[in-house]
Short mmCIF file of C-alpha atoms and ligand atoms in Angstrom, two decimals:
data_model
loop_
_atom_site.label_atom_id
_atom_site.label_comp_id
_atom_site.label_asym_id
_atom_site.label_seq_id
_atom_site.Cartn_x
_atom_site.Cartn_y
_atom_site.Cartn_z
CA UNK A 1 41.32 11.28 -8.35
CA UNK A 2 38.19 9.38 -9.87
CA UNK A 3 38.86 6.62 -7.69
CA UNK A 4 38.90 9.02 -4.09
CA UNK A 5 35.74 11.06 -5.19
CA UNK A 6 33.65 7.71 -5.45
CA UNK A 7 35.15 6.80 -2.39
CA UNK A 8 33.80 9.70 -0.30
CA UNK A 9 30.66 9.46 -2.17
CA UNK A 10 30.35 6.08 -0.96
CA UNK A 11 31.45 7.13 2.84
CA UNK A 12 28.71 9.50 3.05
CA UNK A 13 26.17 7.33 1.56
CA UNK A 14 27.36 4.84 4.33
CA UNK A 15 27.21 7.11 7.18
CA UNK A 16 23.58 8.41 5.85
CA UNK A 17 22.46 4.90 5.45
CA UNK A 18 23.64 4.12 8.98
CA UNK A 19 22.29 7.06 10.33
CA UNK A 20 18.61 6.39 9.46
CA UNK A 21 18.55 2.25 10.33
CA UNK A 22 20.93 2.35 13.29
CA UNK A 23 23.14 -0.32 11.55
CA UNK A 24 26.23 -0.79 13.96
CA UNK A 25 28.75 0.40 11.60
CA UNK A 26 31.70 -2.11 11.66
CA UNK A 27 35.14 0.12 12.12
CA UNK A 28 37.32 -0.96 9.58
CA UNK A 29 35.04 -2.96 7.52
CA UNK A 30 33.07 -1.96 4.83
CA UNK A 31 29.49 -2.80 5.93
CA UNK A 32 27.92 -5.86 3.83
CA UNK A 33 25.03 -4.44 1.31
CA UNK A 34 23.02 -8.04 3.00
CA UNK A 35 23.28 -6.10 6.78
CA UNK A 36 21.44 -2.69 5.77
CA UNK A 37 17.90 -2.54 6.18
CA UNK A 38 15.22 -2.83 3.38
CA UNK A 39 15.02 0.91 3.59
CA UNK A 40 18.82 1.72 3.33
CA UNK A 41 18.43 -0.65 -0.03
CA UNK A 42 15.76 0.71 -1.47
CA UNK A 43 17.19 4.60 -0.83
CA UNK A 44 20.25 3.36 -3.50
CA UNK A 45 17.10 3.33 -6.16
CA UNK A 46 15.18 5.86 -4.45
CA UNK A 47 12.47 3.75 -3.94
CA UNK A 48 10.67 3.97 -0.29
CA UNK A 49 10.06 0.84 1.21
CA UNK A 50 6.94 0.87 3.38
CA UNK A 51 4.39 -1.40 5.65
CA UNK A 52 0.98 -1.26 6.81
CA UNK A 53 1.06 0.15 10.41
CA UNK A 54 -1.44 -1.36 12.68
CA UNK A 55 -1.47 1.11 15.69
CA UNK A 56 -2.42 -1.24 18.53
CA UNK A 57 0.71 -3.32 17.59
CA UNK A 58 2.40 0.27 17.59
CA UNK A 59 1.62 1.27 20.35
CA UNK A 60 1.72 -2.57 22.60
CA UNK A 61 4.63 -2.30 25.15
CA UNK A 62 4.85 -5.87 25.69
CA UNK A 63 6.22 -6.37 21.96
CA UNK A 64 8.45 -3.56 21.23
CA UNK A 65 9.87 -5.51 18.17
CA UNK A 66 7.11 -4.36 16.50
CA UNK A 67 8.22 -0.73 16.89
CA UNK A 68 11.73 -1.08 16.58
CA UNK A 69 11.15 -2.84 12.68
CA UNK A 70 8.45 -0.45 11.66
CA UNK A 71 11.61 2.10 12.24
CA UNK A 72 14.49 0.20 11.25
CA UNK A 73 13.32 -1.36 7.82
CA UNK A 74 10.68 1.05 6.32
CA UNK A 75 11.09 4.87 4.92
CA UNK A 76 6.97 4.76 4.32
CA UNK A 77 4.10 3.59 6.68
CA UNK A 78 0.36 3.50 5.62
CA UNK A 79 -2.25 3.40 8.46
CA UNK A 80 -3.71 0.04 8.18
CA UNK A 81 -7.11 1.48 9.51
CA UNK A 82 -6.80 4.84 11.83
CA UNK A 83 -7.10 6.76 8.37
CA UNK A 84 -10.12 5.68 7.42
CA UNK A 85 -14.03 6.69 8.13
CA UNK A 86 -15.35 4.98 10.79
CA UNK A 87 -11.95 5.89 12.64
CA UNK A 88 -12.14 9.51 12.08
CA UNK A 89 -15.61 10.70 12.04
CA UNK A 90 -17.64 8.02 14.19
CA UNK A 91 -19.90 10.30 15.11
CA UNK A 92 -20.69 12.79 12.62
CA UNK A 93 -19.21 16.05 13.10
CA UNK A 94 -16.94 14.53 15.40
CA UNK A 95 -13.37 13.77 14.52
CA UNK A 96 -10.88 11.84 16.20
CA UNK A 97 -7.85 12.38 14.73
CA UNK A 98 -5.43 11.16 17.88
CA UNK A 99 -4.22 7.91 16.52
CA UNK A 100 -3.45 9.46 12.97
CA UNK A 101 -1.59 12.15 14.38
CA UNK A 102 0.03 9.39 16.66
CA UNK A 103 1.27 7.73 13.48
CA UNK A 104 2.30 10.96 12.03
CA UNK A 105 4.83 11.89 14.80
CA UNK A 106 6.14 8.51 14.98
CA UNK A 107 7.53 8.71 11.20
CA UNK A 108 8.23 12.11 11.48
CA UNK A 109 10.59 11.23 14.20
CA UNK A 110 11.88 8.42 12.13
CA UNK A 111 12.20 10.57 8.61
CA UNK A 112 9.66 8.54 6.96
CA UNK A 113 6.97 8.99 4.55
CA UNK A 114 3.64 8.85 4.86
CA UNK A 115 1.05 7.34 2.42
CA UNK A 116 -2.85 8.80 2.80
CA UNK A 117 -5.23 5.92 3.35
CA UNK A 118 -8.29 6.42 2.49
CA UNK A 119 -10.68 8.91 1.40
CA UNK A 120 -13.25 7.31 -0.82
CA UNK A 121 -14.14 3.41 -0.29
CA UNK A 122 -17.43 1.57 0.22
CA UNK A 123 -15.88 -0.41 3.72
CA UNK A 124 -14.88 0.88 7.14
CA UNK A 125 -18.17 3.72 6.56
CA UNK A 126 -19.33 4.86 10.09
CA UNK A 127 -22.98 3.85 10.55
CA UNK A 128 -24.41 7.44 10.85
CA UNK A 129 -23.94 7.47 7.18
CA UNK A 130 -24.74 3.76 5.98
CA UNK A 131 -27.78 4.01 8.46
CA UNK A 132 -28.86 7.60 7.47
CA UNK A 133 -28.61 6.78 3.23
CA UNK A 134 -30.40 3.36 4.07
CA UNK A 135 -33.29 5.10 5.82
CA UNK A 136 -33.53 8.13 3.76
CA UNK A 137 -32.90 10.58 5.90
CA UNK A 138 -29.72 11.59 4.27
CA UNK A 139 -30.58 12.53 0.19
CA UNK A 140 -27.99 11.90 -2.22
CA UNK A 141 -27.77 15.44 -2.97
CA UNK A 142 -26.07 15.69 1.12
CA UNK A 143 -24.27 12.36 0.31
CA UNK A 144 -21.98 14.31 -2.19
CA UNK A 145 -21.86 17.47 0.44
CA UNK A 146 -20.68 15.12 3.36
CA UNK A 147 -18.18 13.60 1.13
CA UNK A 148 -16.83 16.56 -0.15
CA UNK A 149 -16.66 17.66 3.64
CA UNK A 150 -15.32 14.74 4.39
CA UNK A 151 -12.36 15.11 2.07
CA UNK A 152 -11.82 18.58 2.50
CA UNK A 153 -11.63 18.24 6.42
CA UNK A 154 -8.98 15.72 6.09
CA UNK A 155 -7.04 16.58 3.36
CA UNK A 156 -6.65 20.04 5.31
CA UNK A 157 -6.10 18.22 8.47
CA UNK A 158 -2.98 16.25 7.12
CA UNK A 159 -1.80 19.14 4.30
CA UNK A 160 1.77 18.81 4.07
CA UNK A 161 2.40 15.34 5.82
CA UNK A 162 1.08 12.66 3.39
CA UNK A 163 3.30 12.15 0.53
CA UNK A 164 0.45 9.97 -1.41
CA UNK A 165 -3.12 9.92 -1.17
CA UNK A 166 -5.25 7.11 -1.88
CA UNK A 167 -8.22 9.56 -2.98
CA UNK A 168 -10.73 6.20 -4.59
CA UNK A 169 -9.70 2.79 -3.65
CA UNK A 170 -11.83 -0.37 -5.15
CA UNK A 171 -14.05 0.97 -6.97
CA UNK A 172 -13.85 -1.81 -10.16
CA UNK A 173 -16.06 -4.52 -10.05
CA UNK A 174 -14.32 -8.12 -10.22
CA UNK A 175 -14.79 -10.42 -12.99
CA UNK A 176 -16.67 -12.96 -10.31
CA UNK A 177 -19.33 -9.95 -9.71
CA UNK A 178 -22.60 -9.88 -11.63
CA UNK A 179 -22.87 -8.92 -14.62
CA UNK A 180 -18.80 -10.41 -15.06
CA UNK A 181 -18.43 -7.29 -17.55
CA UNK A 182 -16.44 -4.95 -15.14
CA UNK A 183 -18.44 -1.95 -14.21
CA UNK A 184 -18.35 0.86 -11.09
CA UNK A 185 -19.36 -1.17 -7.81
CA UNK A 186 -19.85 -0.30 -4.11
CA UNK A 187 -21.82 2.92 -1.98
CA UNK A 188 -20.03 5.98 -4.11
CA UNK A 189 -20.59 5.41 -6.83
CA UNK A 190 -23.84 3.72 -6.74
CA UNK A 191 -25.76 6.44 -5.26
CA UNK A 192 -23.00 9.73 -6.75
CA UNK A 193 -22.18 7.83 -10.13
CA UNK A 194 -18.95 7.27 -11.91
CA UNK A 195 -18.79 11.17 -11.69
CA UNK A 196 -17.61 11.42 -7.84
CA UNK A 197 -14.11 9.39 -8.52
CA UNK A 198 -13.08 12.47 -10.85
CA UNK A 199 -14.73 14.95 -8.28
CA UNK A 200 -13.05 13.19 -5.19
CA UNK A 201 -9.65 14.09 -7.24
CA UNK A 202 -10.48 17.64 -7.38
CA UNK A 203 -11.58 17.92 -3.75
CA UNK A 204 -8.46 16.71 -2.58
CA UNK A 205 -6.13 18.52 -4.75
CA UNK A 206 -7.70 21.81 -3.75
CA UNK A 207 -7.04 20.89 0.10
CA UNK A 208 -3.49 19.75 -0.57
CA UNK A 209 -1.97 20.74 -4.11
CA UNK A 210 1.34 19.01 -2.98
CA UNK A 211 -0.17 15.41 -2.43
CA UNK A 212 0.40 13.05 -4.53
CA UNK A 213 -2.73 12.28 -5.39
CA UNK A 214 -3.49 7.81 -6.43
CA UNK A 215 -5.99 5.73 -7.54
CA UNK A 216 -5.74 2.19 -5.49
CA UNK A 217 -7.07 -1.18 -6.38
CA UNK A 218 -6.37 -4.89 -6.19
CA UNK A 219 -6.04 -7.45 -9.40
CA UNK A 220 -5.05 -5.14 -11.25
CA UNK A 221 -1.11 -7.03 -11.75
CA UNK A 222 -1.34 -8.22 -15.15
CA UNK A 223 -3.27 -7.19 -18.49
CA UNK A 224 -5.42 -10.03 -19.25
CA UNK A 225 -7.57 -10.03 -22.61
CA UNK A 226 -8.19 -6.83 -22.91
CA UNK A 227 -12.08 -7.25 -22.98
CA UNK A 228 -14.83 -6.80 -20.82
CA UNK A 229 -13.72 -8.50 -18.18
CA UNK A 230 -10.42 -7.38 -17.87
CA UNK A 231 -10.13 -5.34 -14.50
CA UNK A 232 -7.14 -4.02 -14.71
CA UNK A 233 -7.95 -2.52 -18.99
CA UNK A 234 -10.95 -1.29 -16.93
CA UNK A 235 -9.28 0.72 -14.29
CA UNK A 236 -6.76 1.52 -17.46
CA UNK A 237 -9.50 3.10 -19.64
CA UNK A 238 -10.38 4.99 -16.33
CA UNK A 239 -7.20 6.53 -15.64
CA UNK A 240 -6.68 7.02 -18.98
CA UNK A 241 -9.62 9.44 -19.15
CA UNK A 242 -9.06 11.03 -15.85
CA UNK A 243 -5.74 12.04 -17.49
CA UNK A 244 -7.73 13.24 -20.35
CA UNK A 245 -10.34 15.35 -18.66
CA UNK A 246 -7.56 16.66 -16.72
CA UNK A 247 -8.30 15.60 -13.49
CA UNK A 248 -5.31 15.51 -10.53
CA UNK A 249 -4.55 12.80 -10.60
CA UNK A 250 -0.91 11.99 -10.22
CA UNK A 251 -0.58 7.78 -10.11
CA UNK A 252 -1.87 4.09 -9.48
CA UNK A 253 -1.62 2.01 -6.70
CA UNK A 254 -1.25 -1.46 -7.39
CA UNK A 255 -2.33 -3.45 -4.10
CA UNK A 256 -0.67 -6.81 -4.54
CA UNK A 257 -2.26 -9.15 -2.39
CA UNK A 258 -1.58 -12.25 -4.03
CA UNK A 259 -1.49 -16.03 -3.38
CA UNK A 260 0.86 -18.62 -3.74
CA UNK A 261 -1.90 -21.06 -4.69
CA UNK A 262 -2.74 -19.04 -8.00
CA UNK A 263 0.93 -19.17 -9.70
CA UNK A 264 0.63 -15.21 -10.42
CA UNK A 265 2.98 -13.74 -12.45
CA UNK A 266 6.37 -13.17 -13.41
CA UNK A 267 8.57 -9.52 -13.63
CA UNK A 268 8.49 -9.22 -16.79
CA UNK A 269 4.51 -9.25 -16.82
CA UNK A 270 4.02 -6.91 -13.79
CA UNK A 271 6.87 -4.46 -15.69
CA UNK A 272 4.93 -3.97 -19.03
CA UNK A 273 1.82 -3.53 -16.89
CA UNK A 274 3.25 -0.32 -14.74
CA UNK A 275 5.02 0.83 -17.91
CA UNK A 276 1.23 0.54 -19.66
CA UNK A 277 0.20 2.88 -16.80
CA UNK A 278 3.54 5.10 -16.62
CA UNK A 279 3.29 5.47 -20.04
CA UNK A 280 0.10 7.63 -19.34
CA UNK A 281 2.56 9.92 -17.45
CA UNK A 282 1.23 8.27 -13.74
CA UNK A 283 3.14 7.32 -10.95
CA UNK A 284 2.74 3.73 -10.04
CA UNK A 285 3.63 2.22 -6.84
CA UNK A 286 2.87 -1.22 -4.97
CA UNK A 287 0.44 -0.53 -2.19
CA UNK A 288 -0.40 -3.54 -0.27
CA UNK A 289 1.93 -6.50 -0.80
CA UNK A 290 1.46 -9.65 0.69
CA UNK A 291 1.55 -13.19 -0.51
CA UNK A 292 -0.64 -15.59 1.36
CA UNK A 293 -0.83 -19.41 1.26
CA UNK A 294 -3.31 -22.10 2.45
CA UNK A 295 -2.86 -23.22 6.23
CA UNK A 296 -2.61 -26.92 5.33
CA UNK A 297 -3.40 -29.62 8.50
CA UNK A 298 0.11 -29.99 7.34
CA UNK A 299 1.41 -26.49 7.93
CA UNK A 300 0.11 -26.07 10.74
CA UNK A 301 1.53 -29.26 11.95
CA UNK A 302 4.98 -27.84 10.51
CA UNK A 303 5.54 -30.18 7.96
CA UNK A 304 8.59 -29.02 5.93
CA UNK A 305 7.66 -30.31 2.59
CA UNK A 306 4.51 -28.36 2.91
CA UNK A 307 6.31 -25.17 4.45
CA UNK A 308 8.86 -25.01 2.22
CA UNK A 309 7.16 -24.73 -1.23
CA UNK A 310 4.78 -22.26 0.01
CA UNK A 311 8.12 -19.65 1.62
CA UNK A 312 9.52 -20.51 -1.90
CA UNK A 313 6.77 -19.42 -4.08
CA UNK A 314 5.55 -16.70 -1.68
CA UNK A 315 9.75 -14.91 -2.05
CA UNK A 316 9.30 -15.36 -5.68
CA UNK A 317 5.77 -13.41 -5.86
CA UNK A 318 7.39 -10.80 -3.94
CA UNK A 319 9.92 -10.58 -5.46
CA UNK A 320 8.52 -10.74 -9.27
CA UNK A 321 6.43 -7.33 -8.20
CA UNK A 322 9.96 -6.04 -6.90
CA UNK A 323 11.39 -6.22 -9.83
CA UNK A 324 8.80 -5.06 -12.01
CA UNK A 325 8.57 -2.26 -9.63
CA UNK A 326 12.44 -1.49 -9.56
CA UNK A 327 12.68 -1.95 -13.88
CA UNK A 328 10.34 1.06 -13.86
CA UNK A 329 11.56 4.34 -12.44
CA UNK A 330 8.67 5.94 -12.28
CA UNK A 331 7.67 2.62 -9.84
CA UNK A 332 8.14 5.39 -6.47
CA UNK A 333 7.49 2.95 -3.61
CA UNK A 334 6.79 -0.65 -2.68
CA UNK A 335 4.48 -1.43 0.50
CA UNK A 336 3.55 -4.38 2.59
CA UNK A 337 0.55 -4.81 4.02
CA UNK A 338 2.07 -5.46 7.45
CA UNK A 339 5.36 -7.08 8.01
CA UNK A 340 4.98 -10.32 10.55
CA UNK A 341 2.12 -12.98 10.43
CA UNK A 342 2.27 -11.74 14.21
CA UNK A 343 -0.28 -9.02 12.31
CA UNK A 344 -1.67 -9.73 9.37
CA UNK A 345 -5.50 -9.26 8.01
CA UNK A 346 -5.16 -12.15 6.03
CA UNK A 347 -5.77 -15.60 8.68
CA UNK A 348 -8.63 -12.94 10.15
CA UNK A 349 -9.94 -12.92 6.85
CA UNK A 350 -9.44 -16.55 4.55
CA UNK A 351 -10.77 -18.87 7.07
CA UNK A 352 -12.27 -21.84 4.93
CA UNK A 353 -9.78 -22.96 4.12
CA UNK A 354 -7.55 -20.81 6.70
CA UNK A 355 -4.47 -18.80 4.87
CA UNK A 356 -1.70 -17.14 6.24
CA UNK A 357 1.70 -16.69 6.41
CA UNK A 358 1.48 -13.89 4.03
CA UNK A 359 4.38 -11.13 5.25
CA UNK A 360 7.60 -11.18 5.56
CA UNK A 361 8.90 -11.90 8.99
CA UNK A 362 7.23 -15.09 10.71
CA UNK A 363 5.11 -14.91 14.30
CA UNK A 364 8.27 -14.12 15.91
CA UNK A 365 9.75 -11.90 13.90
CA UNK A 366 11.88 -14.54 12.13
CA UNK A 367 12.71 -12.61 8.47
CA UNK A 368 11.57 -15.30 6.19
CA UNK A 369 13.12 -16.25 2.38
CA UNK A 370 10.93 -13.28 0.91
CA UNK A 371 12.37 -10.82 2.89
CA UNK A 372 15.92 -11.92 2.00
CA UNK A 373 14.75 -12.40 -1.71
CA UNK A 374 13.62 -8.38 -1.74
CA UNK A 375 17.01 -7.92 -0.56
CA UNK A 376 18.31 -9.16 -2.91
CA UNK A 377 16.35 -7.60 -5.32
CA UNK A 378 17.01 -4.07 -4.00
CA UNK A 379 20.95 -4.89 -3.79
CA UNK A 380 21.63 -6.50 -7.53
CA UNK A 381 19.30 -3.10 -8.39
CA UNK A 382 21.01 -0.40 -6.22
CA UNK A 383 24.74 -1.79 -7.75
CA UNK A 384 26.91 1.26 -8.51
O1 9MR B 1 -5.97 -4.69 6.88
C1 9MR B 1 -7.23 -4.09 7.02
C2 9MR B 1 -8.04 -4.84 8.09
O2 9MR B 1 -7.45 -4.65 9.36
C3 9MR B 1 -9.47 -4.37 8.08
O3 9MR B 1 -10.24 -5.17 8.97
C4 9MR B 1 -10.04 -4.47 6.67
C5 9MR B 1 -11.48 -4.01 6.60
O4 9MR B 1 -11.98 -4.10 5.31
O5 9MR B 1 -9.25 -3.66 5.79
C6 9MR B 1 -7.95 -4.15 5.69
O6 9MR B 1 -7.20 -3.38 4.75
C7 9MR B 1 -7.66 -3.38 3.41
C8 9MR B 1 -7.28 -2.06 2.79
O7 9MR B 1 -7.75 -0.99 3.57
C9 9MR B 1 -7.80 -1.94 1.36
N1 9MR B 1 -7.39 -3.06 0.56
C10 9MR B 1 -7.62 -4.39 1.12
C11 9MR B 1 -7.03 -4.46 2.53
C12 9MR B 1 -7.16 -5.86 3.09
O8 9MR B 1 -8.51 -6.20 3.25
#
């Protein structure tokens, strides 16, 4: 009896699982764990998989592979930049909320999730604003009244479609800024103070009380000393005291964009840092995974001996903040910041020297060892 009812569990997990990633399901044969998407995985440890959704890519006819993986593999998307300021509002007053929206019917018709990106950050400001603060024509008294506009227009606009929010994103210093102690940096909160982040929290939970609501940063993996120049005990202490003061806010977003160059770290490490943070009674999740390496004359030749090191220790970063992620239940999703070099920020963006191959599919959408390493991952964790 036992045995049957955890046989029809297992069929209608199956048929669910092959319902949402249009896996071919093999009559007669149990289907392989190794042939379900990433997403089917991560749904056996409720855990959304997502990417970074770049809409031109989305939306280019000429490469529909794009398309078909952003459905197939994830149960999240983030908009890589259609969320953000100088996107919405680039004139002021005047939203364009089309490619959003775009993105919004997309996973809707694919039954996936939707993270919020972003509502407060110092990059990707329209100029009205930058030039009107810079030339004094806009006070910092209207600063805080466009901002809260600002949130309270799109919070309202989305209500009920974005699972997470990133409300404040980057606003620690790094320990290469001046002074190295880490303080508050960039536009917010130089001209609103450390006040805004816990005010941005409130706008937005009063537009959508249902969105999760997350604070998002980078380096922020691993504890370090502890002192003053510790980002992530910075953002830490921050939280902390959010929590406190009772401010909504429900969790921290943990970018990941790391490098095989540096060595990171290993699960263990990035598992006692989200339990640190859980342990505050947050959410965590992994926002922007990637793991880039240096472009080599070698690489780009296609040397093997320099290839193959770099896919090696790139799967194994991914993978470490996998596992961290998956040893910590309250870890709710993992995202990539894009999922083929085909369209990445990252060559765009190291250039001297160049780095790339930072996702997990290759140019041609060739899955690479890290993709079959978080599959891994997702099946040894998802074992019934
Ligand atoms: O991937 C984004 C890239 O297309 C933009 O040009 C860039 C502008 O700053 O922002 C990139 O995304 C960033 C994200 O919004 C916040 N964390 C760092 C990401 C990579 O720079």
């Amino acid at each position: 009896m036992k045995l049957r009812r955890s046989a029809l569990v297992a069929t209608v997990a199956l048929v669910a699982a092959g319902a949402l990633n249009a896996v071919p399901a093999s009559a007669g044969h149990p289907e392989r764990p190794a042939d379900l998407s990433l997403r089917a995985l991560g749904q056996r440890s409720d855990l959304a998989i997502g990417t970074a959704v770049d809409m031109a890519a989305l939306d280019d006819t000429t490469d529909p592979q794009y398309r078909k993986l952003v459905a197939e593999q994830f149960s999240s998307v983030t908009p890589e930049n259609v969320m953000k300021w100088e996107v919405l509002e680039p004139t002021q007053g005047t939203y364009n909320w089309a490619p959003a929206d775009e993105l919004i019917a997309f996973t809707k018709q694919n039954k996936q999730r939707v993270r919020g990106h972003v509502l407060v950050w110092q990059n990707q400001l329209p100029a009205w604003l930058t030039d009107g603060v810079n030339n004094g024509t806009i006070s910092d008294d209207q600063l805080r009244d466009i901002l809260h506009k600002h949130i309270t227009d799109t919070v309202s606009h989305f209500k009920g479609k974005i699972w997470q929010w990133d409300v404040v994103n980057e606003a620690a210093s790094d320990p290469w800024d001046s002074p190295s102690t880490i303080h508050y940096k960039g536009f917010w909160t130089q001209h609103l103070g450390g006040g805004i982040i816990a005010d941005a929290f409130r706008w937005a939970h009063q537009a959508d009380p249902k969105a999760l609501l997350f604070y998002n940063d980078y380096n922020i993996e691993a504890f370090g000393d502890g002192g003053p120049g510790d980002k992530t005990q910075f953002v830490y202490n921050m939280v902390k005291q959010l929590k406190h003061d009772g401010v909504p806010i429900d969790g921290v977003g943990s970018q990941g964009h790391l490098g095989t160059q540096y060595g990171d770290y290993d699960a263990l490490q990035i598992n006692d840092t989200l339990n640190r943070f859980t342990d505050l009674g947050l959410d965590v999740a992994f926002t922007e995974v990637d793991v880039r390496s240096q472009m080599t004359a070698g690489v780009q030749a296609g040397d093997s001996n320099e290839i193959n090191p770099r896919l090696q220790a790139a799967a194994a970063d991914f993978s470490a903040l996998m596992q961290g992620c998956l040893a910590n239940r309250r870890c709710i999703s993992f995202t990539v910041w894009g999922f083929t070099d085909k369209h990445s920020w990252v060559p765009g963006w190291f250039k001297d020297p160049l780095e790339g191959m930072a996702t997990l599919y290759d140019e041609n959408y060739q899955p690479k060892r890290a993709y079959n390493t978080l599959k891994a991952d997702l099946i040894f964790a998802g074992r019934r």
